Amino acid sequence: RKEIRDIIAYMSIVENPNDRVRFERIVNEPKRGIGDATLSLLQDITQDLHLSPLEVMRNADQYPVLSKKMNALKKFAVMWDELIEAERELPLEKFLDVVLEKTGYRAALEQMGEEGTFRLENVEELKSSILTYQNEAEEPSLGGFLEEISLYTDVDKYEPEQDVVMLMTVHSAKGLEFQNVFLVGMEQGVFPGNRSLDSREDLEEERRLAYVALTRAKKKLTLTTAASRMLFGMTMRNLPSQFLTEIDRQLIEQEASQRQSRRGISADKLESVQSISLQRQMASAKPQKYKAEPKEFHVGERVRHATFGDGTVLAITKMANDAMLEVGFDQVGTKRLMASHPKIKKLL
């Protein structure tokens, strides 16, 4: 129900200020005068500067393009900070009450008459779920509750009779079976995750989870690996997952893309997969030289950014095949940007 998803979204952005999807859902719910145009500008800034929406809204007065909605944005940021503080100090069921009051959501529902009363009852029933979770969890937390709720909602969306592709986590697929299952990202550092590779106990947990995933398929199971993928801002070339070596080779029919074939990945090669953490890959990776392209910048050059205006390049830090620019903008102060970003250009 909409009201439940809205409240869960509020809780989620308290747990994770970088959750842009849920932030967009409730930033103007109930109405706060933060429209699509303002939200679009806010998104541009958060993406360009790699900041959370909360950080940008707290300092809305530093961005001229947000000046017209500065008060509304700052007011929302204050409310957000108050919710973060309340979550630290209160039990979850009390925190829910604070969310309803501070956000104005309860007042908005009360103004809707009979329909609002019904919706408010649904929201209040959420408290029952919170209390049940707190009684059953060893160490109850907001993050734990949201994780449990997400598993419920994923499974609730599943309708076996629909002719659609169902996207879900491995955890939420427990107890379900499908004619065809696709498991993507069967690579070292992805599945098993890089954090588990240095701990035998964590690796065993990943193996049990992989078993759950593999056994969801009734007819056909497709496992995929990528020749390369972007992880933590770096292009990584991960080895196939070590779990693939634990599957009976007679059960596998392997197909390789042209790119994988060039890398020499074959069924025989899978036998040599070792546990290599992402950190070790990054440490052993050969540094790539910064490519001098037409858009290469130099310290002292004047540049123009579509959002921040004109500025001067103060420093350049080479990063793989790109560079981080430190630019002193005339209106908004010093910002850090990637040289390859399309919104920044040299002033001729």
CSV table of C-alpha atoms in Angstrom, one decimal:
chain,number,residue,atom,x,y,z
A,1,ARG,CA,0.0,0.0,0.0
A,2,LYS,CA,1.2,3.5,-0.8
A,3,GLU,CA,1.1,4.7,2.8
A,4,ILE,CA,3.2,1.8,4.0
A,5,ARG,CA,5.8,2.2,1.2
A,6,ASP,CA,6.0,5.9,2.0
A,7,ILE,CA,6.8,5.3,5.6
A,8,ILE,CA,9.3,2.6,4.8
A,9,ALA,CA,10.9,5.0,2.4
A,10,TYR,CA,11.3,7.6,5.2
A,11,MET,CA,12.8,5.0,7.4
A,12,SER,CA,15.1,3.9,4.6
A,13,ILE,CA,16.6,7.3,4.0
A,14,VAL,CA,17.3,7.6,7.7
A,15,GLU,CA,19.2,4.3,7.5
A,16,ASN,CA,20.9,5.2,4.2
A,17,PRO,CA,21.1,8.9,3.3
A,18,ASN,CA,22.3,7.9,-0.2
A,19,ASP,CA,19.1,5.9,-1.0
A,20,ARG,CA,18.1,8.2,-3.9
A,21,VAL,CA,15.2,6.1,-5.1
A,22,ARG,CA,13.3,6.3,-1.8
A,23,PHE,CA,14.4,9.9,-1.3
A,24,GLU,CA,12.7,10.8,-4.6
A,25,ARG,CA,9.6,9.0,-3.5
A,26,ILE,CA,9.0,11.1,-0.3
A,27,VAL,CA,10.8,14.4,-0.8
A,28,ASN,CA,7.5,16.0,-1.7
A,29,GLU,CA,5.2,13.6,0.1
A,30,PRO,CA,3.3,15.3,1.7
A,31,LYS,CA,3.6,18.4,-0.5
A,32,ARG,CA,6.5,20.7,0.5
A,33,GLY,CA,7.0,22.8,-2.7
A,34,ILE,CA,9.9,20.8,-3.9
A,35,GLY,CA,8.9,20.1,-7.5
A,36,ASP,CA,10.4,18.1,-10.3
A,37,ALA,CA,12.6,20.9,-11.6
A,38,THR,CA,14.2,21.4,-8.2
A,39,LEU,CA,14.6,17.7,-7.8
A,40,SER,CA,16.3,17.5,-11.1
A,41,LEU,CA,18.8,20.2,-10.2
A,42,LEU,CA,19.4,18.5,-6.8
A,43,GLN,CA,20.1,15.2,-8.6
A,44,ASP,CA,22.6,16.8,-10.9
A,45,ILE,CA,24.6,18.3,-8.0
A,46,THR,CA,24.5,15.0,-5.9
A,47,GLN,CA,25.8,13.1,-8.9
A,48,ASP,CA,28.4,15.6,-10.0
A,49,LEU,CA,29.9,16.0,-6.5
A,50,HIS,CA,29.2,12.4,-5.2
A,51,LEU,CA,27.3,13.7,-2.2
A,52,SER,CA,24.1,12.5,-0.6
A,53,PRO,CA,20.9,14.5,-1.1
A,54,LEU,CA,21.0,15.3,2.6
A,55,GLU,CA,24.4,17.0,2.4
A,56,VAL,CA,23.3,19.1,-0.6
A,57,MET,CA,20.1,20.2,1.1
A,58,ARG,CA,21.9,21.1,4.3
A,59,ASN,CA,24.0,23.5,2.3
A,60,ALA,CA,21.4,24.6,-0.3
A,61,ASP,CA,22.5,28.2,0.1
A,62,GLN,CA,25.9,27.4,-1.5
A,63,TYR,CA,24.3,26.5,-4.8
A,64,PRO,CA,22.9,29.4,-6.8
A,65,VAL,CA,20.6,27.2,-8.9
A,66,LEU,CA,18.8,26.1,-5.7
A,67,SER,CA,18.3,29.6,-4.3
A,68,LYS,CA,14.6,29.8,-5.1
A,69,LYS,CA,13.8,26.6,-3.1
A,70,MET,CA,16.6,27.1,-0.5
A,71,ASN,CA,14.2,27.4,2.5
A,72,ALA,CA,12.1,24.3,1.6
A,73,LEU,CA,15.3,22.3,1.0
A,74,LYS,CA,16.9,23.3,4.3
A,75,LYS,CA,13.7,22.7,6.2
A,76,PHE,CA,13.6,19.2,4.8
A,77,ALA,CA,17.2,18.6,5.8
A,78,VAL,CA,16.5,19.8,9.4
A,79,MET,CA,13.6,17.3,9.6
A,80,TRP,CA,15.9,14.6,8.2
A,81,ASP,CA,18.6,15.3,10.8
A,82,GLU,CA,15.9,15.2,13.5
A,83,LEU,CA,14.8,11.7,12.3
A,84,ILE,CA,18.4,10.5,12.3
A,85,GLU,CA,18.8,11.6,15.9
A,86,ALA,CA,15.5,10.1,17.0
A,87,GLU,CA,16.4,6.7,15.5
A,88,ARG,CA,19.5,6.7,17.6
A,89,GLU,CA,17.8,7.4,20.8
A,90,LEU,CA,14.4,5.7,20.6
A,91,PRO,CA,13.1,2.1,20.2
A,92,LEU,CA,11.7,1.4,16.7
A,93,GLU,CA,8.0,1.6,17.6
A,94,LYS,CA,8.6,5.1,19.1
A,95,PHE,CA,10.7,6.1,16.2
A,96,LEU,CA,7.7,5.2,13.9
A,97,ASP,CA,5.6,7.8,15.8
A,98,VAL,CA,8.3,10.4,15.4
A,99,VAL,CA,8.4,9.7,11.6
A,100,LEU,CA,4.6,10.2,11.3
A,101,GLU,CA,4.7,13.5,13.3
A,102,LYS,CA,8.0,15.1,12.0
A,103,THR,CA,7.2,14.5,8.4
A,104,GLY,CA,3.7,15.8,8.6
A,105,TYR,CA,2.4,12.5,7.2
A,106,ARG,CA,0.0,11.8,10.0
A,107,ALA,CA,-1.5,15.3,9.7
A,108,ALA,CA,-1.9,14.9,5.9
A,109,LEU,CA,-3.7,11.6,6.4
A,110,GLU,CA,-6.0,13.1,9.0
A,111,GLN,CA,-7.1,15.8,6.6
A,112,MET,CA,-8.2,13.2,4.1
A,113,GLY,CA,-11.3,12.2,6.1
A,114,GLU,CA,-12.5,8.6,6.1
A,115,GLU,CA,-10.0,7.4,3.6
A,116,GLY,CA,-7.2,9.0,5.6
A,117,THR,CA,-8.4,7.3,8.7
A,118,PHE,CA,-8.3,3.9,7.0
A,119,ARG,CA,-4.8,4.6,5.7
A,120,LEU,CA,-3.6,5.7,9.1
A,121,GLU,CA,-4.9,2.4,10.5
A,122,ASN,CA,-2.7,0.6,8.0
A,123,VAL,CA,0.3,2.6,9.1
A,124,GLU,CA,-0.4,2.0,12.7
A,125,GLU,CA,-0.6,-1.7,12.0
A,126,LEU,CA,3.0,-1.4,10.8
A,127,LYS,CA,3.9,-1.0,14.5
A,128,SER,CA,2.7,-4.5,15.1
A,129,SER,CA,5.3,-5.8,12.6
A,130,ILE,CA,8.0,-3.7,14.3
A,131,LEU,CA,7.1,-5.1,17.8
A,132,THR,CA,7.1,-8.7,16.4
A,133,TYR,CA,10.5,-8.1,14.8
A,134,GLN,CA,11.9,-6.6,18.0
A,135,ASN,CA,10.7,-9.6,20.1
A,136,GLU,CA,12.2,-12.1,17.7
A,137,ALA,CA,15.5,-10.5,16.7
A,138,GLU,CA,18.6,-11.0,18.8
A,139,GLU,CA,19.9,-7.5,18.1
A,140,PRO,CA,17.0,-5.5,16.7
A,141,SER,CA,17.9,-2.5,14.5
A,142,LEU,CA,16.4,-0.3,11.9
A,143,GLY,CA,18.6,-1.8,9.2
A,144,GLY,CA,17.6,-5.3,10.3
A,145,PHE,CA,13.9,-4.4,10.2
A,146,LEU,CA,14.1,-2.8,6.7
A,147,GLU,CA,16.0,-5.9,5.4
A,148,GLU,CA,13.2,-8.2,6.7
A,149,ILE,CA,10.5,-6.0,5.2
A,150,SER,CA,12.3,-5.9,1.9
A,151,LEU,CA,12.3,-9.7,1.8
A,152,TYR,CA,8.5,-9.8,2.4
A,153,THR,CA,7.8,-7.2,-0.3
A,154,ASP,CA,9.9,-9.0,-2.9
A,155,VAL,CA,8.1,-12.3,-2.4
A,156,ASP,CA,4.7,-10.6,-2.2
A,157,LYS,CA,5.2,-9.2,-5.7
A,158,TYR,CA,5.6,-12.7,-7.1
A,159,GLU,CA,2.7,-14.0,-9.1
A,160,PRO,CA,3.4,-17.4,-10.6
A,161,GLU,CA,0.7,-17.1,-13.3
A,162,GLN,CA,2.2,-13.9,-14.8
A,163,ASP,CA,4.3,-14.2,-17.9
A,164,VAL,CA,7.1,-11.9,-16.6
A,165,VAL,CA,10.7,-11.9,-15.5
A,166,MET,CA,10.8,-11.7,-11.7
A,167,LEU,CA,13.8,-9.9,-10.2
A,168,MET,CA,14.6,-10.8,-6.6
A,169,THR,CA,17.4,-11.4,-4.1
A,170,VAL,CA,18.6,-14.9,-3.3
A,171,HIS,CA,17.4,-14.5,0.3
A,172,SER,CA,13.8,-13.7,-0.8
A,173,ALA,CA,13.8,-16.6,-3.3
A,174,LYS,CA,14.1,-19.1,-0.4
A,175,GLY,CA,11.2,-21.6,-0.5
A,176,LEU,CA,10.3,-20.8,-4.1
A,177,GLU,CA,11.0,-22.7,-7.3
A,178,PHE,CA,11.0,-21.5,-11.0
A,179,GLN,CA,11.2,-23.3,-14.3
A,180,ASN,CA,14.1,-21.1,-15.4
A,181,VAL,CA,16.6,-19.2,-13.1
A,182,PHE,CA,19.3,-16.8,-14.1
A,183,LEU,CA,22.1,-16.2,-11.7
A,184,VAL,CA,24.2,-13.1,-12.7
A,185,GLY,CA,27.6,-12.1,-11.4
A,186,MET,CA,29.1,-15.5,-10.6
A,187,GLU,CA,32.5,-14.0,-10.1
A,188,GLN,CA,35.1,-13.7,-7.4
A,189,GLY,CA,34.5,-10.5,-5.5
A,190,VAL,CA,30.8,-10.5,-6.5
A,191,PHE,CA,29.5,-14.0,-5.5
A,192,PRO,CA,31.2,-14.8,-3.2
A,193,GLY,CA,31.5,-11.2,-2.2
A,194,ASN,CA,35.0,-9.7,-1.7
A,195,ARG,CA,34.3,-9.2,2.0
A,196,SER,CA,33.9,-13.0,2.6
A,197,LEU,CA,37.0,-14.1,0.8
A,198,ASP,CA,39.3,-13.6,3.8
A,199,SER,CA,37.1,-15.4,6.3
A,200,ARG,CA,36.4,-19.1,6.2
A,201,GLU,CA,33.1,-18.7,8.1
A,202,ASP,CA,31.9,-15.9,5.8
A,203,LEU,CA,32.8,-17.9,2.8
A,204,GLU,CA,30.8,-20.9,4.0
A,205,GLU,CA,27.8,-18.7,4.5
A,206,GLU,CA,28.2,-17.5,0.9
A,207,ARG,CA,28.4,-21.1,-0.2
A,208,ARG,CA,25.2,-22.0,1.6
A,209,LEU,CA,23.5,-19.0,-0.1
A,210,ALA,CA,24.9,-20.1,-3.5
A,211,TYR,CA,23.3,-23.5,-2.9
A,212,VAL,CA,20.0,-21.9,-2.2
A,213,ALA,CA,20.3,-19.9,-5.4
A,214,LEU,CA,21.3,-22.9,-7.6
A,215,THR,CA,18.5,-25.1,-6.3
A,216,ARG,CA,15.7,-22.6,-7.2
A,217,ALA,CA,15.7,-23.9,-10.8
A,218,LYS,CA,13.3,-26.8,-11.7
A,219,LYS,CA,14.2,-27.0,-15.4
A,220,LYS,CA,17.1,-24.8,-16.5
A,221,LEU,CA,19.7,-22.8,-14.6
A,222,THR,CA,21.8,-20.1,-16.3
A,223,LEU,CA,24.9,-18.8,-14.6
A,224,THR,CA,26.7,-15.8,-16.0
A,225,THR,CA,30.0,-14.0,-15.5
A,226,ALA,CA,31.2,-10.7,-17.0
A,227,ALA,CA,34.5,-10.2,-18.8
A,228,SER,CA,34.7,-6.9,-16.9
A,229,ARG,CA,32.5,-4.8,-14.7
A,230,MET,CA,32.7,-1.5,-12.8
A,231,LEU,CA,33.1,-2.0,-9.1
A,232,PHE,CA,33.7,0.9,-6.7
A,233,GLY,CA,34.6,3.2,-9.5
A,234,MET,CA,37.1,0.9,-11.1
A,235,THR,CA,36.9,-1.5,-14.0
A,236,MET,CA,37.7,-4.9,-12.6
A,237,ARG,CA,38.3,-8.2,-14.5
A,238,ASN,CA,37.3,-10.8,-12.0
A,239,LEU,CA,37.9,-14.5,-12.3
A,240,PRO,CA,34.8,-16.8,-12.5
A,241,SER,CA,33.4,-17.7,-9.1
A,242,GLN,CA,35.1,-20.5,-7.2
A,243,PHE,CA,31.7,-22.0,-6.6
A,244,LEU,CA,31.5,-22.9,-10.3
A,245,THR,CA,34.4,-25.4,-9.8
A,246,GLU,CA,32.3,-27.2,-7.2
A,247,ILE,CA,29.6,-28.1,-9.7
A,248,ASP,CA,29.9,-31.5,-11.5
A,249,ARG,CA,31.4,-30.7,-14.9
A,250,GLN,CA,29.1,-33.2,-16.6
A,251,LEU,CA,26.2,-30.9,-15.6
A,252,ILE,CA,27.6,-27.8,-17.3
A,253,GLU,CA,27.1,-26.7,-20.8
A,254,GLN,CA,29.3,-23.7,-21.3
A,255,GLU,CA,29.1,-20.8,-23.7
A,256,ALA,CA,31.7,-17.9,-23.9
A,257,SER,CA,31.3,-14.6,-25.5
A,258,GLN,CA,34.0,-13.4,-28.0
A,259,ARG,CA,35.5,-11.2,-25.3
A,260,GLN,CA,35.7,-14.1,-22.8
A,261,SER,CA,37.2,-16.3,-25.5
A,262,ARG,CA,39.9,-13.8,-26.1
A,263,ARG,CA,40.6,-13.9,-22.3
A,264,GLY,CA,41.0,-17.7,-22.5
A,265,ILE,CA,38.1,-18.5,-20.2
A,266,SER,CA,37.1,-22.0,-20.7
A,267,ALA,CA,35.7,-24.9,-18.6
A,268,ASP,CA,39.2,-26.2,-18.1
A,269,LYS,CA,40.4,-22.8,-16.8
A,270,LEU,CA,37.7,-22.8,-14.2
A,271,GLU,CA,39.5,-25.5,-12.3
A,272,SER,CA,42.3,-23.0,-11.5
A,273,VAL,CA,40.1,-20.4,-9.8
A,274,GLN,CA,41.5,-19.1,-6.6
A,275,SER,CA,40.2,-17.0,-3.8
A,276,ILE,CA,41.4,-13.5,-4.8
A,277,SER,CA,39.8,-10.6,-2.9
A,278,LEU,CA,39.0,-7.3,-4.6
A,279,GLN,CA,41.4,-5.5,-2.4
A,280,ARG,CA,44.3,-7.7,-3.6
A,281,GLN,CA,43.2,-7.3,-7.2
A,282,MET,CA,43.3,-3.5,-6.8
A,283,ALA,CA,46.7,-3.7,-5.1
A,284,SER,CA,48.2,-5.8,-7.8
A,285,ALA,CA,46.6,-4.0,-10.7
A,286,LYS,CA,49.0,-2.3,-13.1
A,287,PRO,CA,48.6,1.5,-12.9
A,288,GLN,CA,47.2,3.0,-16.1
A,289,LYS,CA,48.7,6.1,-17.5
A,290,TYR,CA,46.5,9.2,-17.8
A,291,LYS,CA,45.6,9.6,-21.4
A,292,ALA,CA,46.2,13.0,-22.9
A,293,GLU,CA,43.1,13.7,-24.8
A,294,PRO,CA,41.7,16.9,-26.3
A,295,LYS,CA,39.8,17.5,-23.0
A,296,GLU,CA,42.9,17.3,-20.9
A,297,PHE,CA,43.0,20.2,-18.3
A,298,HIS,CA,45.9,22.1,-16.8
A,299,VAL,CA,46.3,23.9,-13.5
A,300,GLY,CA,45.3,27.6,-13.9
A,301,GLU,CA,42.9,27.0,-16.8
A,302,ARG,CA,39.5,28.6,-16.7
A,303,VAL,CA,36.6,26.2,-17.0
A,304,ARG,CA,32.8,26.3,-17.1
A,305,HIS,CA,30.4,23.9,-15.4
A,306,ALA,CA,26.7,23.7,-16.4
A,307,THR,CA,25.6,23.9,-12.8
A,308,PHE,CA,28.3,25.7,-10.9
A,309,GLY,CA,29.3,28.3,-13.4
A,310,ASP,CA,32.9,29.5,-14.2
A,311,GLY,CA,35.9,28.6,-12.2
A,312,THR,CA,39.7,27.9,-12.2
A,313,VAL,CA,41.5,24.6,-12.1
A,314,LEU,CA,43.4,24.5,-8.8
A,315,ALA,CA,44.8,21.0,-8.8
A,316,ILE,CA,44.7,17.8,-10.8
A,317,THR,CA,45.0,14.2,-9.4
A,318,LYS,CA,45.5,11.5,-12.0
A,319,MET,CA,43.2,8.5,-11.5
A,320,ALA,CA,43.5,5.5,-13.9
A,321,ASN,CA,42.4,6.8,-17.3
A,322,ASP,CA,40.8,9.9,-15.9
A,323,ALA,CA,41.6,12.7,-13.5
A,324,MET,CA,40.1,14.4,-10.5
A,325,LEU,CA,39.9,18.2,-10.9
A,326,GLU,CA,39.8,20.5,-7.9
A,327,VAL,CA,38.1,23.6,-9.3
A,328,GLY,CA,37.6,26.9,-7.5
A,329,PHE,CA,34.3,28.2,-8.8
A,330,ASP,CA,33.6,31.9,-8.7
A,331,GLN,CA,30.1,31.5,-7.1
A,332,VAL,CA,30.1,28.2,-5.1
A,333,GLY,CA,33.7,27.7,-3.9
A,334,THR,CA,35.9,24.7,-4.4
A,335,LYS,CA,34.5,21.5,-5.8
A,336,ARG,CA,36.0,18.2,-7.0
A,337,LEU,CA,35.0,16.8,-10.4
A,338,MET,CA,36.1,14.1,-12.8
A,339,ALA,CA,37.7,15.6,-15.9
A,340,SER,CA,35.7,13.3,-18.2
A,341,HIS,CA,32.4,14.7,-16.9
A,342,PRO,CA,30.4,16.1,-19.9
A,343,LYS,CA,29.2,19.1,-17.9
A,344,ILE,CA,32.6,20.7,-17.5
A,345,LYS,CA,34.3,22.4,-20.4
A,346,LYS,CA,37.3,24.7,-21.0
A,347,LEU,CA,36.7,28.4,-21.5
A,348,LEU,CA,38.3,29.5,-24.7
